[in-house]
Short mmCIF file of C-alpha atoms in Angstrom, two decimals:
data_model
loop_
_atom_site.label_atom_id
_atom_site.label_comp_id
_atom_site.label_asym_id
_atom_site.label_seq_id
_atom_site.Cartn_x
_atom_site.Cartn_y
_atom_site.Cartn_z
CA MET A 1 0.05 0.12 -0.25
CA ARG A 2 2.95 2.16 0.83
CA ALA A 3 4.48 1.53 -2.45
CA ILE A 4 1.53 3.16 -4.31
CA GLU A 5 1.17 6.06 -2.07
CA ASP A 6 4.63 6.87 -2.65
CA GLU A 7 4.14 6.35 -6.17
CA ARG A 8 1.03 8.70 -6.45
CA GLU A 9 3.00 11.18 -4.26
CA GLU A 10 6.21 10.89 -7.04
CA ARG A 11 3.61 11.19 -10.02
CA ASP A 12 2.10 14.08 -8.25
CA GLY A 13 5.56 15.94 -7.74
CA LYS A 14 6.24 15.80 -11.26
CA GLU A 15 3.12 17.16 -12.53
CA SER A 16 3.08 20.26 -10.52
CA ARG A 17 6.84 20.90 -11.21
CA GLN A 18 5.77 20.74 -14.53
CA ARG A 19 3.11 23.43 -13.69
CA VAL A 20 4.96 25.86 -12.93
CA LYS A 21 6.08 28.74 -15.28
CA THR A 22 7.96 31.28 -14.94
CA PRO A 23 6.56 34.80 -15.39
CA ASN A 24 8.24 35.46 -18.66
CA LYS A 25 7.47 31.75 -19.83
CA ALA A 26 4.10 32.76 -19.07
CA LEU A 27 4.08 35.50 -21.00
CA GLN A 28 5.49 34.20 -23.86
CA ASP A 29 3.23 31.20 -23.56
CA LEU A 30 -0.33 33.17 -23.80
CA MET A 31 1.07 35.20 -26.34
CA ARG A 32 1.13 32.33 -28.75
CA TYR A 33 -2.30 31.08 -27.09
CA ALA A 34 -3.96 33.81 -27.71
CA ALA A 35 -2.47 34.75 -31.49
CA ARG A 36 -4.19 31.68 -32.57
CA ALA A 37 -7.63 32.41 -30.71
CA GLU A 38 -9.57 35.09 -29.13
CA ARG A 39 -9.37 34.44 -25.56
CA SER A 40 -11.17 36.24 -22.70
CA SER A 41 -8.67 38.06 -19.77
CA GLY A 42 -10.39 35.22 -17.55
CA ASP A 43 -8.99 32.52 -19.93
CA ALA A 44 -5.89 34.15 -19.68
CA LEU A 45 -5.70 34.03 -15.44
CA ARG A 46 -7.48 30.33 -14.63
CA LEU A 47 -4.16 29.55 -17.37
CA MET A 48 -2.02 31.34 -15.27
CA ARG A 49 -3.16 29.78 -12.02
CA ARG A 50 -3.01 26.74 -13.29
CA TRP A 51 0.31 27.19 -13.98
CA GLY A 52 1.56 28.42 -10.32
CA ILE A 53 1.94 32.25 -11.69
CA GLY A 54 1.61 34.40 -7.68
CA GLU A 55 -1.31 36.96 -8.07
CA VAL A 56 0.94 39.89 -9.27
CA ASP A 57 2.43 38.75 -11.91
CA ARG A 58 -0.65 37.14 -13.11
CA ARG A 59 -2.14 40.96 -12.73
CA GLN A 60 1.12 42.36 -14.65
CA ILE A 61 0.98 39.66 -17.62
CA LEU A 62 -2.51 40.44 -17.96
CA GLU A 63 -1.99 44.09 -18.27
CA LYS A 64 0.97 43.73 -21.15
CA LEU A 65 -1.00 41.30 -23.06
CA GLN A 66 -3.76 43.33 -22.75
CA ARG A 67 -1.82 46.67 -24.05
CA GLN A 68 -0.50 44.33 -26.41
CA HIS A 69 -3.84 43.81 -27.83
CA PHE A 70 -3.42 40.06 -27.54
CA ILE A 71 -5.95 39.59 -25.47
CA ASP A 72 -9.80 41.89 -25.96
CA ASP A 73 -12.51 41.52 -23.73
CA GLU A 74 -14.91 43.15 -26.13
CA ARG A 75 -13.33 42.22 -29.36
CA PHE A 76 -13.98 38.30 -28.05
CA ALA A 77 -17.49 38.57 -26.54
CA GLU A 78 -18.09 39.83 -30.40
CA ALA A 79 -16.94 37.09 -31.59
CA TYR A 80 -18.26 34.37 -28.88
CA VAL A 81 -21.99 35.89 -29.24
CA ARG A 82 -20.95 35.74 -33.58
CA GLU A 83 -19.70 32.44 -33.62
CA LYS A 84 -22.23 30.64 -30.81
CA THR A 85 -25.14 32.23 -32.64
CA ARG A 86 -24.45 31.41 -36.28
CA LEU A 87 -22.31 28.17 -35.75
CA ALA A 88 -23.57 26.41 -32.79
CA GLY A 89 -27.48 28.31 -32.57
CA TRP A 90 -27.47 29.25 -29.52
CA GLY A 91 -29.96 32.12 -27.55
CA ILE A 92 -28.62 34.58 -26.45
CA HIS A 93 -29.57 33.04 -22.39
CA LYS A 94 -27.01 30.53 -22.83
CA ILE A 95 -24.92 32.79 -24.90
CA ARG A 96 -24.35 35.33 -21.43
CA ALA A 97 -23.85 32.19 -19.34
CA GLY A 98 -21.03 31.11 -21.75
CA LEU A 99 -19.52 34.79 -21.19
CA ARG A 100 -20.21 34.89 -17.42
CA MET A 101 -17.95 31.70 -17.24
CA LYS A 102 -15.38 33.19 -19.03
CA GLY A 103 -15.05 35.85 -16.62
CA ILE A 104 -16.41 38.66 -19.15
CA ALA A 105 -17.78 41.90 -16.86
CA PRO A 106 -21.48 41.96 -16.88
CA ALA A 107 -21.85 45.30 -18.49
CA LEU A 108 -20.35 44.08 -21.61
CA ILE A 109 -21.98 41.02 -22.04
CA GLU A 110 -25.34 43.47 -22.01
CA ARG A 111 -23.73 45.48 -24.62
CA VAL A 112 -22.89 43.01 -26.96
CA THR A 113 -26.08 40.60 -26.18
CA GLN A 114 -28.23 43.79 -27.27
CA VAL A 115 -27.74 43.53 -30.57
CA LEU A 116 -29.46 39.93 -30.12
CA SER A 117 -32.68 40.90 -27.98
CA ASP A 118 -32.66 43.86 -31.27
CA GLN A 119 -33.08 40.70 -33.79
CA ARG A 120 -35.73 38.50 -32.28
CA PRO A 121 -37.85 38.31 -36.07
CA ASP A 122 -33.77 36.64 -36.81
CA ASN A 123 -33.38 34.40 -33.82
CA LYS A 124 -37.37 32.91 -33.54
CA GLN A 125 -36.82 32.04 -37.38
CA ARG A 126 -33.61 30.32 -36.54
CA LEU A 127 -35.03 29.06 -33.37
CA ALA A 128 -37.93 27.80 -36.10
CA GLU A 129 -35.00 25.89 -38.05
CA LEU A 130 -33.88 23.93 -35.07
CA LEU A 131 -37.01 22.80 -33.59
CA ALA A 132 -37.93 21.50 -37.39
CA ARG A 133 -34.79 19.99 -37.69
CA LYS A 134 -35.13 18.01 -34.23
CA ARG A 135 -38.81 17.06 -34.99
CA ARG A 136 -37.96 15.21 -37.93
CA SER A 137 -35.67 13.63 -35.87
CA LEU A 138 -37.87 12.51 -32.89
CA LYS A 139 -39.90 9.38 -33.20
CA GLU A 140 -42.16 9.22 -30.45
CA ALA A 141 -45.99 9.63 -32.14
CA ASP A 142 -47.57 11.12 -29.18
CA VAL A 143 -48.16 14.77 -29.40
CA TYR A 144 -47.41 15.81 -25.73
CA LYS A 145 -44.42 14.45 -25.78
CA VAL A 146 -42.65 16.05 -28.93
CA LYS A 147 -44.21 19.06 -27.37
CA ASP A 148 -42.28 18.78 -24.26
CA LYS A 149 -39.18 17.49 -25.76
CA LEU A 150 -39.26 20.32 -28.39
CA ILE A 151 -39.50 22.98 -25.64
CA ARG A 152 -36.87 21.19 -23.50
CA PHE A 153 -34.72 21.20 -26.60
CA GLY A 154 -35.48 25.05 -27.37
CA MET A 155 -34.95 25.86 -23.69
CA SER A 156 -31.45 24.10 -23.38
CA ARG A 157 -30.32 25.95 -26.58
CA GLY A 158 -30.92 29.12 -24.37
CA PHE A 159 -33.84 30.79 -26.14
CA ASP A 160 -36.92 32.56 -24.26
CA TYR A 161 -39.57 30.38 -23.40
CA GLU A 162 -42.43 32.60 -24.89
CA ASP A 163 -40.44 31.99 -28.38
CA VAL A 164 -39.91 28.55 -27.57
CA ALA A 165 -43.54 27.77 -26.84
CA ASP A 166 -44.99 30.03 -29.67
CA VAL A 167 -42.26 28.50 -32.08
CA VAL A 168 -43.26 24.95 -30.80
CA GLN A 169 -47.12 25.27 -31.77
CA GLN A 170 -45.97 26.25 -35.36
CA VAL A 171 -43.42 23.39 -35.96
CA LEU A 172 -46.67 20.96 -34.22
CA GLN A 173 -49.35 22.97 -36.68
CA ASP A 174 -47.00 22.42 -39.60
#
């Protein structure tokens, strides 16, 4: 039993040594990381915490990345909203939750998602397409079960209940 514990401690020790980076190495790695795709400040802070970078160094590195335009939360949030609406078919509620998880400020979330609130007819059209596709994939014969599944699906995608209920009625009538 002691041999297993020693092996586990040795493995854990190696992993923790590998994770610790110097502030300069962390800065270089984050520059490469942020150059490949849009990243949020929350993503960068989480990585640095995992790498064992101290609080003061994390703040300094983040400020440097922001000054050099490697990380820009507004640019990230706008790209996130575009990607999740067009490619993933998400609604406004799921997008807001995702942005909160990425560490984006609430005021910025409101500002970038305001565009989605203004595009409500487009959102309903996109929801109608999603629900119609989902309806075709369901093998259920019971109308109530189909309705329940479609409502759950629409809600899980982050759309408003009122919109989902309206569109489900339309889809079931077609």
